[in-house]
Each structure stands twice: as structure tokens, then as C-alpha cells.
Amino acid sequence: MDRTEKFNQLRTTSEFDFVIIGGGATGLGCAVDAASRGYKTLLVEKYDFAKGTSSRSTKLVHGGVRYLAQGNIHLVREALLERGRMLRNAPHVCHALGFVVPVYNYWDKFYYGFGLWMYDFLSAKFSLGKTKLLSKEETLEHLPDLDATQLKGGILYYDGQFDDSRLAINLAQTASEQGALVLNYCGVSKFIKENGKIIGVHLQDELTNADFLVKSKVVINATGVFSDAVLQKSEENLEPIVAPSQGIHLVVDSSFFHSSSAMLIPKTSDGRVLFLIPWHNKLLLGTTDTPVKNVALEPKAFEEEINFIINHFNKYALKTIQKSDVDSVFVGLRPLVKTASVKNTAILSREHLLKVFPSGLLTIIGGKWTTYRTMAEQSINKAIPLSGLDFIRSKTRHLKIHGYANAKSISHLAIYGADAIAIENMIADDISISEKIHPKYPYTKAEVVWAVRKEMAMTVEDVLARRVRLLFLDARAAIEAAPMVARILAFELGKDAIWEEEQLLFFKNIAKNYLLV
């Protein structure tokens, strides 16, 4: 994907069937779905793909075990089927992972065991492995650093894991391959209306300030927690429809809890579950559920959230952690559907809302990464009759995502799937780009070059936060790697030393939010 080339396409194309606002999971899913059906599709994202919530998830492809406990069988069943499709269609970024639930009385062993057996049963042909009751000794084989005081055993079950922003980039590539025009750093400045109905959008290239006018049969608002801000541009006197909820994650060294399996703490003091998950050779701890009023592009963790996760980890692990042990903290905002009678976001439904507003703007909010595909399918199904176009069935249930590869590379490049070979060939042609961008981590100069040339990375943050995940894994290391990344970007994009310095300053200011001490 070449951004300059795509803006050249925009200059010669002024009418689309669908314009999708938002380059997160849902928006990208909508672009893939619409384009693969043959509709003329444009997706615009004001910042980078997956800049917001879609890069800040718990990295799980799951049905949601706690939704089962709430009796939401429909949501769990739908999500488990979609989990299976994600693992089938994008095996290079998605895989099965064993989870162990430690239990401290025999009633819990029966209760959680039965619930997780039901969870596996609902996944039907997409089951990832049989649920199994574990003895105390078997539990400790899976979780050797678990505090065994009063431990009675555990339950082993299987769920999915993925790399969220890597999948988002692959969806952008898939949409492009299917014929969609996808643009990052391109915002909607205002809507074009005729007789009160939206017939197009004014766009602005956020990097050059160039303006574009585009007409569309239907405009889809898939901006997540920013949906209300977009609706303020299209509707009059509208009450907010999003109840934003903040979830944080702490990343620590894997030496604090050795395990090839993840651990699920099924009940915390705020009614949520807590996960300890191996991810990119680190340990991911989370998450929280805190209602927030202000929707920020770079949300910050609250002190009580940090202490909550640290304290819960220390209750269960033999080795304890403190703030100085945290390599990175990242924060995401959930776009939950607002319900007047419910104040606690932890119990708000994770189902999605699909609504057409008086201006004709189709808005999709809620849901989660696991159900992105079915949310997109429903959105396009709803958009087609609004557009007056002939109905074409969705093709995404079996559509392979860009990078699809069953045979994985044994190196860290496996996450690129089929593209790993191309990156290895780049290195073979120029051995100098095999150099690591940081001595402690496997990421190379070649990946930075690839991110710019093939994945529309335009900033140091794009590379270190979402193309490679160093900012999310080790914020200090990311700051140390930034000067090398900035030099490569400046060379690839034809920028000068002033731009390079501005990028470094901008990135350091963002990276500070990922540090606790």
C-alpha cells in the first residue's frame, strides 16, 4: 500500500457507493466486506489505522466467558463462531492458547468446570480443544509460579489470541486488494447534505492539509468512542449514544510468571475477570473497567487501576511486582452502547448497535474485535438498501486475510505470514537492514522499511506502536529505538532533519504515557 498513490486515486475518483469513516476493527471490516462484494468503497481514518481502541485490546479472540455467566448465550455463541473464522482466515496473526483457571474450593471447580465445558460446547465445530479438570499438581505444571496456598486444582480450556494492530494492517491490505481505497491520516471536516440528507463528505489530508470533496450513496460512521463527535457534525441536538469505558493493561517481563498457558482469575473485586497472558515473550496483565467522561486520543491509566492489577497479580503469584517492574502500560476506551438505567460499565452489554440517523448516517458502535466481521457484514447489509444498489451477499466468512499462511516462519517474522519471505528477501539484498533497532528485541531496520513502503506507516509512532509492538512491550526500549527509526523514515519519505527532530519529540511525549516510573 502506497499512500501517495492512493491519494492520487482519490484525486481522480469523486463518487463512491460507500464511504466508511474510521480505520479501526469495525471500519476496516466494513471496507473488506463492501469491497469484496464489488461495491465502490472508500475508507478514511483521521489518524493511523487502529490508532485508538483497536490496538489496545487484551489480544484475545474469545467468546467471553463472563458473558456466559451473565446468561448471554447468544453473544457467546456468535463470538465463538467468529473466533473460529478468525483463526481459520488469519492463522498467521491468530492462534489457539490454553487458559488455566485456578480454583480454591471444590464447588468452584465444579461450577467453573461446567461453565467452561458449556463454553467449549457452544463453539461446536470451531472448538479449539477439550476443557479438562486439573488436579492441584497438574495445575502447577501449567502455572509453576502460582501461589499454591489452599489451591484445590484448576480447569484448562482453550481460547484464541492475536496481535490486534497487525491484524488491522492486514485488513487494510485485504480491503485494498479487494478494490477499496483506504487512507490513513485523512479526516472528515464536514458532511455534504442535500434536503437534510448526507450525500458526501469533505475530506482533509491531515499531513498536507489538501482538501477533497467526495460523494457517496451511504456514509458509515465506524469511529468507535469518537462516534458521538462525528454525529455532532451530522445531526442536531443529539444525546450521546456511547458510554466510554476505560481498560488498562500492564506489561511485565515473563520471568515474573513462567508459563506457556495463560491464567484467568474468574472473579475480581470489580466483577470482572483478570487475565495473565503470555504475549510476544512478555506477560500481559489486565484489564479494568472504569467509566470515563472525556474521550482522549491518548487516554491515561488511573492510579487506582494500576494498583488494582498489581495487587491482584501479587495475590496469586509467588513473585510479586511493583510499579518499577512494569515495562509498559497501555490504555484503551471501549465504545459501549449507552443505557440510561445502567451506570456500571462493567455490566453494560458488549453487543453492538447499528442505527440509521435522520441525516442518513449509518452508525455502528459497540461489539469487540472477535465479532468485527459479523458486525461489518450486518452494517453493509443495512447500507445496501439505503444506497439503492442491488444486493450482493457477503463473501467474508471464508475470505483469507492478507498474509494468510499455514506454514509459519520460525522467526519473529512469522507474524507477517506470507509477507515474511518478502522481508527476508529484502534483507538478503541489503544485509545492512538486518540490524536490530534495539539490542534486546528482534525487530530490524528491514521491518521499518517494510512498514513505510508496504503498510502506510508515516510516523515513528506508527512503526513502534502498531507495525512492530515495541512501545506496547517496553516503552523505554521504544524511546531508545526511536532515533534509528526516525532516520529510516526520514530517508524513505524524503524528509529533512527538522522533521526528524519533530518526530522524535512527538514520539517521546506519547511514549511517556506508557511509563509508570
Tab-separated table of C-alpha atoms in Angstrom, residues 225-226 294-300 333:
chain	number	residue	atom	x	y	z
A	225	VAL	CA	-15.571	6.000	21.027
A	226	PHE	CA	-15.466	9.019	18.696
A	294	ASN	CA	-13.717	12.503	28.358
A	295	VAL	CA	-12.734	10.639	25.204
A	296	ALA	CA	-8.998	11.148	24.680
A	297	LEU	CA	-6.850	10.015	21.772
A	298	GLU	CA	-4.146	9.039	24.287
A	299	PRO	CA	-6.013	8.034	27.473
A	300	LYS	CA	-4.009	7.672	30.682
A	333	LEU	CA	-11.507	3.014	25.600
